[in-house]
Amino acid sequence: MFKRLERGGPTVRFRFEDEEIEAVEGESVAAALLAAGIDTFRTSPLGPARAPYCMIGMCFDCLVSIDGVENRRACQVAVAPGLSVRRQSGARRVG
Amino acid sequence: MPSRQPPTSLPSERFAVDVAVVGGGLVGSAIAWGALEAGATVALLDEGDVAHRASRGNFGQIWVQGKGEGHPPYARLTQRSATLWPEFSARLGVRTGIDVGFSQPGGLTLCLSEEELATRAAIASRLDAEGGSAGMAILDRDAVARMTPLPLGDSVRGASFCPADAHANPLALLRAFHLDIQAQGGAFIPHTSVEAVRAVRGGFAIATSAGEIVAGKVVVAAGLGSAGLAASLGLDMPVRPVRGQVMVTERAAPLGDFLFTGLRQTREGSLMIGGTQEEVGFDDGTANVAMRTMSRRAVASFPDIARLDVVRCWGALRIMTPDGRPIYQQSRRYPGAFAATCHSGVTLAAAHALVVAPSIVAGDLPHELATFSADRFHVQAA
């Protein structure tokens, strides 16, 4: 699995599902989750599991729910203390 | 205009068919498909992406509600097409393996004021008085709320509902037509423009960029590109572009089967928001002011929609006649030459395939269709 090339820097804590994740300040949510060994970010509308592919905001495979808002690209959101991140199941809901 | 496509070659040097259709959009394709079904040999000529391509920007509704006010034959033709759609789309689907996404949940036109509601009620009662509104009914806010998948905005006062309204995927429909025309032995000739048509013994010689086609009958169904060719065949097709803009949101979980004026969810989950009517000539671009108006109305109808991101938008040009009704006509000067155009290529697809096309093959438009002659635009005919 993934590991950080550099260690150090202030840490930030946030939640993924019911887990507490420790991240390094300035990382994206996607980088922090991958470093924590999370390999399923969502399930696609057709069912299969999905994880980040591009990490630069283009592939939309890292979609998660962040603080109740679905379809957020985890690679484009910086970690922040107290974020609540959840796996997304299928397409986002409108209502 | 240069084309990146390789030149098309005809099946034979002097290619002869019963019916040649000029225009490979939804109107021409439906007529070509229907002519094949009626037993004719057929060539369908499609100019290419230099054409205005209304069929590629279509919203995808089979819309009956409110159509044909003041002209019962148009109301009847629209209603008949919606009635034919289920069997027609099933036949295309079985043949091609393409699901054109037909579904007929009935459509709602939401009214955001008492005035809008009164206008819809007046349309329904006039249609009923003229011979039928296809069951168009006026519903109050509570009745609408029970039918809709999302909470209504505060300003929604009610809606008109018509059980005949339906929707489909217009791109899949066009693809299915083109595939099945070829599978049934028709000649689909893309990237080919028609240069001239002249009457010859027993029909017409059609000079194209790919060679000459000889046809017993020729149908001009080239949308906004029809006028010049039509005139050379003694046909009048006074059409102008009316732009419609469409916005598409990210895909969302299915909301259940529903349909509104200017709002539908595709099978794939996107919400389509649309329906401007703009007189901007041949400009098929988009304009922020129209999109703001469209999205405000969608959000006023269903506030939750504001949470969705818009991922695409486009403008497309409707083909509009002076009175908004179709034109079907056989040339008096050149019998065997026909005009066919309308702004409802999806709604009327089933009628074009199963009513208009067999009449063209038979060489005679029955009265129910002849009433759509462009003669109506000239005072001499009144």
mmCIF file of N, CA, C and O in Angstrom, chain A residues 1-4 12-24 26-42 50-52 55 61-66 72-80 83-88:
data_model
loop_
_atom_site.group_PDB
_atom_site.id
_atom_site.type_symbol
_atom_site.label_atom_id
_atom_site.label_comp_id
_atom_site.label_asym_id
_atom_site.label_seq_id
_atom_site.Cartn_x
_atom_site.Cartn_y
_atom_site.Cartn_z
ATOM 1 N N MET A 1 0.833 -1.208 0.000
ATOM 2 C CA MET A 1 0.000 0.000 0.000
ATOM 3 C C MET A 1 0.867 1.257 0.000
ATOM 4 O O MET A 1 2.072 1.191 -0.032
ATOM 5 N N PHE A 2 0.219 2.385 0.066
ATOM 6 C CA PHE A 2 0.945 3.659 -0.035
ATOM 7 C C PHE A 2 1.619 4.014 1.286
ATOM 8 O O PHE A 2 1.122 3.699 2.361
ATOM 9 N N LYS A 3 2.749 4.687 1.150
ATOM 10 C CA LYS A 3 3.328 5.303 2.347
ATOM 11 C C LYS A 3 3.861 6.684 1.996
ATOM 12 O O LYS A 3 4.170 6.966 0.832
ATOM 13 N N ARG A 4 3.943 7.532 3.005
ATOM 14 C CA ARG A 4 4.392 8.916 2.757
ATOM 15 C C ARG A 4 5.883 8.941 2.452
ATOM 16 O O ARG A 4 6.661 8.217 3.088
ATOM 17 N N VAL A 12 -3.287 16.548 11.609
ATOM 18 C CA VAL A 12 -4.700 16.951 11.616
ATOM 19 C C VAL A 12 -5.510 15.674 11.785
ATOM 20 O O VAL A 12 -5.169 14.646 11.203
ATOM 21 N N ARG A 13 -6.576 15.737 12.581
ATOM 22 C CA ARG A 13 -7.414 14.543 12.745
ATOM 23 C C ARG A 13 -8.794 14.792 12.130
ATOM 24 O O ARG A 13 -9.367 15.866 12.303
ATOM 25 N N PHE A 14 -9.282 13.794 11.396
ATOM 26 C CA PHE A 14 -10.649 13.877 10.864
ATOM 27 C C PHE A 14 -11.247 12.483 10.880
ATOM 28 O O PHE A 14 -10.573 11.491 11.215
ATOM 29 N N ARG A 15 -12.534 12.381 10.532
ATOM 30 C CA ARG A 15 -13.208 11.083 10.609
ATOM 31 C C ARG A 15 -13.450 10.541 9.201
ATOM 32 O O ARG A 15 -13.838 11.275 8.286
ATOM 33 N N PHE A 16 -13.229 9.255 9.027
ATOM 34 C CA PHE A 16 -13.676 8.550 7.822
ATOM 35 C C PHE A 16 -14.565 7.409 8.299
ATOM 36 O O PHE A 16 -14.088 6.535 9.035
ATOM 37 N N GLU A 17 -15.824 7.449 7.907
ATOM 38 C CA GLU A 17 -16.819 6.517 8.469
ATOM 39 C C GLU A 17 -16.708 6.616 9.990
ATOM 40 O O GLU A 17 -16.842 7.711 10.524
ATOM 41 N N ASP A 18 -16.419 5.509 10.698
ATOM 42 C CA ASP A 18 -16.347 5.601 12.151
ATOM 43 C C ASP A 18 -14.910 5.586 12.663
ATOM 44 O O ASP A 18 -14.671 5.404 13.853
ATOM 45 N N GLU A 19 -13.958 5.759 11.745
ATOM 46 C CA GLU A 19 -12.543 5.722 12.126
ATOM 47 C C GLU A 19 -12.005 7.122 12.310
ATOM 48 O O GLU A 19 -12.411 8.038 11.588
ATOM 49 N N GLU A 20 -11.042 7.254 13.177
ATOM 50 C CA GLU A 20 -10.333 8.526 13.234
ATOM 51 C C GLU A 20 -9.066 8.389 12.400
ATOM 52 O O GLU A 20 -8.321 7.424 12.530
ATOM 53 N N ILE A 21 -8.836 9.348 11.516
ATOM 54 C CA ILE A 21 -7.672 9.309 10.622
ATOM 55 C C ILE A 21 -6.728 10.439 11.021
ATOM 56 O O ILE A 21 -7.166 11.583 11.229
ATOM 57 N N GLU A 22 -5.422 10.083 11.109
ATOM 58 C CA GLU A 22 -4.448 11.133 11.381
ATOM 59 C C GLU A 22 -3.749 11.472 10.077
ATOM 60 O O GLU A 22 -3.244 10.585 9.385
ATOM 61 N N ALA A 23 -3.740 12.743 9.737
ATOM 62 C CA ALA A 23 -3.159 13.185 8.470
ATOM 63 C C ALA A 23 -2.124 14.262 8.739
ATOM 64 O O ALA A 23 -2.054 14.798 9.848
ATOM 65 N N VAL A 24 -1.348 14.563 7.714
ATOM 66 C CA VAL A 24 -0.382 15.648 7.819
ATOM 67 C C VAL A 24 -1.000 16.900 7.195
ATOM 68 O O VAL A 24 -1.599 16.825 6.117
ATOM 69 N N GLY A 26 -1.980 19.948 5.132
ATOM 70 C CA GLY A 26 -1.666 20.254 3.745
ATOM 71 C C GLY A 26 -1.946 19.109 2.786
ATOM 72 O O GLY A 26 -1.979 19.312 1.578
ATOM 73 N N GLU A 27 -2.135 17.923 3.309
ATOM 74 C CA GLU A 27 -2.472 16.786 2.430
ATOM 75 C C GLU A 27 -3.911 16.895 1.938
ATOM 76 O O GLU A 27 -4.759 17.518 2.594
ATOM 77 N N SER A 28 -4.187 16.227 0.840
ATOM 78 C CA SER A 28 -5.591 16.092 0.430
ATOM 79 C C SER A 28 -6.243 14.967 1.228
ATOM 80 O O SER A 28 -5.552 14.088 1.767
ATOM 81 N N VAL A 29 -7.561 15.013 1.269
ATOM 82 C CA VAL A 29 -8.304 13.934 1.925
ATOM 83 C C VAL A 29 -7.957 12.595 1.260
ATOM 84 O O VAL A 29 -7.763 11.579 1.934
ATOM 85 N N ALA A 30 -7.831 12.597 -0.063
ATOM 86 C CA ALA A 30 -7.535 11.345 -0.763
ATOM 87 C C ALA A 30 -6.176 10.802 -0.346
ATOM 88 O O ALA A 30 -6.031 9.600 -0.083
ATOM 89 N N ALA A 31 -5.157 11.676 -0.296
ATOM 90 C CA ALA A 31 -3.821 11.225 0.093
ATOM 91 C C ALA A 31 -3.841 10.668 1.514
ATOM 92 O O ALA A 31 -3.251 9.612 1.799
ATOM 93 N N ALA A 32 -4.559 11.352 2.398
ATOM 94 C CA ALA A 32 -4.598 10.909 3.792
ATOM 95 C C ALA A 32 -5.291 9.551 3.920
ATOM 96 O O ALA A 32 -4.843 8.673 4.667
ATOM 97 N N LEU A 33 -6.375 9.358 3.177
ATOM 98 C CA LEU A 33 -7.096 8.084 3.259
ATOM 99 C C LEU A 33 -6.243 6.953 2.681
ATOM 100 O O LEU A 33 -6.174 5.853 3.249
ATOM 101 N N LEU A 34 -5.592 7.207 1.545
ATOM 102 C CA LEU A 34 -4.733 6.162 0.961
ATOM 103 C C LEU A 34 -3.596 5.812 1.925
ATOM 104 O O LEU A 34 -3.280 4.629 2.115
ATOM 105 N N ALA A 35 -2.999 6.845 2.547
ATOM 106 C CA ALA A 35 -1.900 6.591 3.490
ATOM 107 C C ALA A 35 -2.387 5.797 4.698
ATOM 108 O O ALA A 35 -1.610 5.046 5.315
ATOM 109 N N ALA A 36 -3.689 5.952 5.021
ATOM 110 C CA ALA A 36 -4.251 5.214 6.155
ATOM 111 C C ALA A 36 -4.700 3.809 5.750
ATOM 112 O O ALA A 36 -5.289 3.083 6.562
ATOM 113 N N GLY A 37 -4.480 3.443 4.496
ATOM 114 C CA GLY A 37 -4.799 2.083 4.064
ATOM 115 C C GLY A 37 -6.221 1.888 3.579
ATOM 116 O O GLY A 37 -6.673 0.763 3.353
ATOM 117 N N ILE A 38 -6.949 3.001 3.391
ATOM 118 C CA ILE A 38 -8.336 2.896 2.864
ATOM 119 C C ILE A 38 -8.255 2.685 1.353
ATOM 120 O O ILE A 38 -7.663 3.504 0.640
ATOM 121 N N ASP A 39 -8.830 1.599 0.838
ATOM 122 C CA ASP A 39 -8.722 1.381 -0.600
ATOM 123 C C ASP A 39 -10.066 1.383 -1.325
ATOM 124 O O ASP A 39 -10.129 1.209 -2.540
ATOM 125 N N THR A 40 -11.159 1.588 -0.612
ATOM 126 C CA THR A 40 -12.447 1.773 -1.288
ATOM 127 C C THR A 40 -13.040 3.099 -0.837
ATOM 128 O O THR A 40 -13.375 3.255 0.339
ATOM 129 N N PHE A 41 -13.140 4.032 -1.789
ATOM 130 C CA PHE A 41 -13.689 5.347 -1.454
ATOM 131 C C PHE A 41 -15.194 5.397 -1.685
ATOM 132 O O PHE A 41 -15.910 6.148 -1.067
ATOM 133 N N ARG A 42 -15.630 4.625 -2.666
ATOM 134 C CA ARG A 42 -17.045 4.664 -3.030
ATOM 135 C C ARG A 42 -17.374 3.413 -3.815
ATOM 136 O O ARG A 42 -16.470 2.663 -4.201
ATOM 137 N N ARG A 50 -14.545 1.679 -5.997
ATOM 138 C CA ARG A 50 -13.698 2.654 -6.686
ATOM 139 C C ARG A 50 -12.736 3.297 -5.695
ATOM 140 O O ARG A 50 -13.056 3.482 -4.515
ATOM 141 N N ALA A 51 -11.542 3.651 -6.201
ATOM 142 C CA ALA A 51 -10.545 4.381 -5.415
ATOM 143 C C ALA A 51 -9.926 5.430 -6.329
ATOM 144 O O ALA A 51 -10.140 5.402 -7.540
ATOM 145 N N PRO A 52 -9.147 6.373 -5.785
ATOM 146 C CA PRO A 52 -8.558 7.414 -6.629
ATOM 147 C C PRO A 52 -7.695 6.818 -7.729
ATOM 148 O O PRO A 52 -7.040 5.788 -7.544
ATOM 149 N N MET A 55 -5.580 11.543 -8.949
ATOM 150 C CA MET A 55 -5.131 12.416 -7.861
ATOM 151 C C MET A 55 -4.926 13.871 -8.288
ATOM 152 O O MET A 55 -4.301 14.648 -7.563
ATOM 153 N N ASP A 61 -12.915 9.565 -9.757
ATOM 154 C CA ASP A 61 -13.104 8.249 -9.149
ATOM 155 C C ASP A 61 -12.988 8.294 -7.628
ATOM 156 O O ASP A 61 -13.305 7.325 -6.962
ATOM 157 N N CYS A 62 -12.529 9.422 -7.070
ATOM 158 C CA CYS A 62 -12.315 9.494 -5.615
ATOM 159 C C CYS A 62 -13.494 10.134 -4.893
ATOM 160 O O CYS A 62 -13.352 10.600 -3.768
ATOM 161 N N LEU A 63 -14.676 10.163 -5.542
ATOM 162 C CA LEU A 63 -15.815 10.872 -4.952
ATOM 163 C C LEU A 63 -16.191 10.298 -3.590
ATOM 164 O O LEU A 63 -16.307 9.081 -3.422
ATOM 165 N N VAL A 64 -16.383 11.197 -2.638
ATOM 166 C CA VAL A 64 -16.815 10.828 -1.290
ATOM 167 C C VAL A 64 -17.828 11.858 -0.813
ATOM 168 O O VAL A 64 -18.037 12.891 -1.469
ATOM 169 N N SER A 65 -18.418 11.568 0.330
ATOM 170 C CA SER A 65 -19.281 12.551 0.978
ATOM 171 C C SER A 65 -18.459 13.240 2.062
ATOM 172 O O SER A 65 -17.860 12.572 2.904
ATOM 173 N N ILE A 66 -18.388 14.569 1.999
ATOM 174 C CA ILE A 66 -17.637 15.325 3.009
ATOM 175 C C ILE A 66 -18.589 16.282 3.710
ATOM 176 O O ILE A 66 -19.240 17.113 3.056
ATOM 177 N N ARG A 72 -17.952 14.926 -3.655
ATOM 178 C CA ARG A 72 -16.764 15.774 -3.490
ATOM 179 C C ARG A 72 -15.560 14.968 -3.942
ATOM 180 O O ARG A 72 -15.418 13.787 -3.589
ATOM 181 N N ARG A 73 -14.659 15.586 -4.695
ATOM 182 C CA ARG A 73 -13.439 14.902 -5.106
ATOM 183 C C ARG A 73 -12.450 14.940 -3.940
ATOM 184 O O ARG A 73 -11.949 16.016 -3.591
ATOM 185 N N ALA A 74 -12.167 13.776 -3.361
ATOM 186 C CA ALA A 74 -11.319 13.734 -2.160
ATOM 187 C C ALA A 74 -9.924 14.258 -2.451
ATOM 188 O O ALA A 74 -9.247 14.776 -1.568
ATOM 189 N N CYS A 75 -9.467 14.171 -3.699
ATOM 190 C CA CYS A 75 -8.121 14.651 -4.037
ATOM 191 C C CYS A 75 -8.050 16.160 -4.135
ATOM 192 O O CYS A 75 -6.958 16.724 -4.241
ATOM 193 N N GLN A 76 -9.212 16.841 -4.140
ATOM 194 C CA GLN A 76 -9.223 18.299 -4.304
ATOM 195 C C GLN A 76 -9.615 19.031 -3.016
ATOM 196 O O GLN A 76 -9.825 20.242 -3.029
ATOM 197 N N VAL A 77 -9.756 18.271 -1.925
ATOM 198 C CA VAL A 77 -10.143 18.885 -0.655
ATOM 199 C C VAL A 77 -9.002 18.653 0.341
ATOM 200 O O VAL A 77 -8.569 17.514 0.538
ATOM 201 N N ALA A 78 -8.495 19.729 0.935
ATOM 202 C CA ALA A 78 -7.419 19.598 1.914
ATOM 203 C C ALA A 78 -7.984 19.100 3.241
ATOM 204 O O ALA A 78 -9.125 19.424 3.602
ATOM 205 N N VAL A 79 -7.201 18.296 3.935
ATOM 206 C CA VAL A 79 -7.647 17.821 5.255
ATOM 207 C C VAL A 79 -7.825 19.021 6.176
ATOM 208 O O VAL A 79 -7.121 20.027 6.053
ATOM 209 N N ALA A 80 -8.803 18.899 7.062
ATOM 210 C CA ALA A 80 -9.037 19.949 8.055
ATOM 211 C C ALA A 80 -9.529 19.266 9.319
ATOM 212 O O ALA A 80 -10.170 18.208 9.241
ATOM 213 N N LEU A 83 -13.237 17.216 9.910
ATOM 214 C CA LEU A 83 -14.002 16.823 8.729
ATOM 215 C C LEU A 83 -14.671 15.472 8.968
ATOM 216 O O LEU A 83 -14.086 14.593 9.596
ATOM 217 N N SER A 84 -15.870 15.332 8.432
ATOM 218 C CA SER A 84 -16.534 14.031 8.501
ATOM 219 C C SER A 84 -16.674 13.497 7.075
ATOM 220 O O SER A 84 -17.430 14.040 6.274
ATOM 221 N N VAL A 85 -15.898 12.462 6.766
ATOM 222 C CA VAL A 85 -15.854 11.909 5.413
ATOM 223 C C VAL A 85 -16.525 10.544 5.420
ATOM 224 O O VAL A 85 -16.290 9.739 6.329
ATOM 225 N N ARG A 86 -17.372 10.305 4.434
ATOM 226 C CA ARG A 86 -18.030 8.995 4.345
ATOM 227 C C ARG A 86 -17.895 8.458 2.927
ATOM 228 O O ARG A 86 -17.808 9.216 1.960
ATOM 229 N N ARG A 87 -17.914 7.110 2.832
ATOM 230 C CA ARG A 87 -17.958 6.472 1.517
ATOM 231 C C ARG A 87 -19.251 6.874 0.814
ATOM 232 O O ARG A 87 -20.293 7.014 1.452
ATOM 233 N N GLN A 88 -19.180 7.003 -0.498
ATOM 234 C CA GLN A 88 -20.393 7.268 -1.265
ATOM 235 C C GLN A 88 -20.845 5.976 -1.923
ATOM 236 O O GLN A 88 -20.053 5.259 -2.521
#
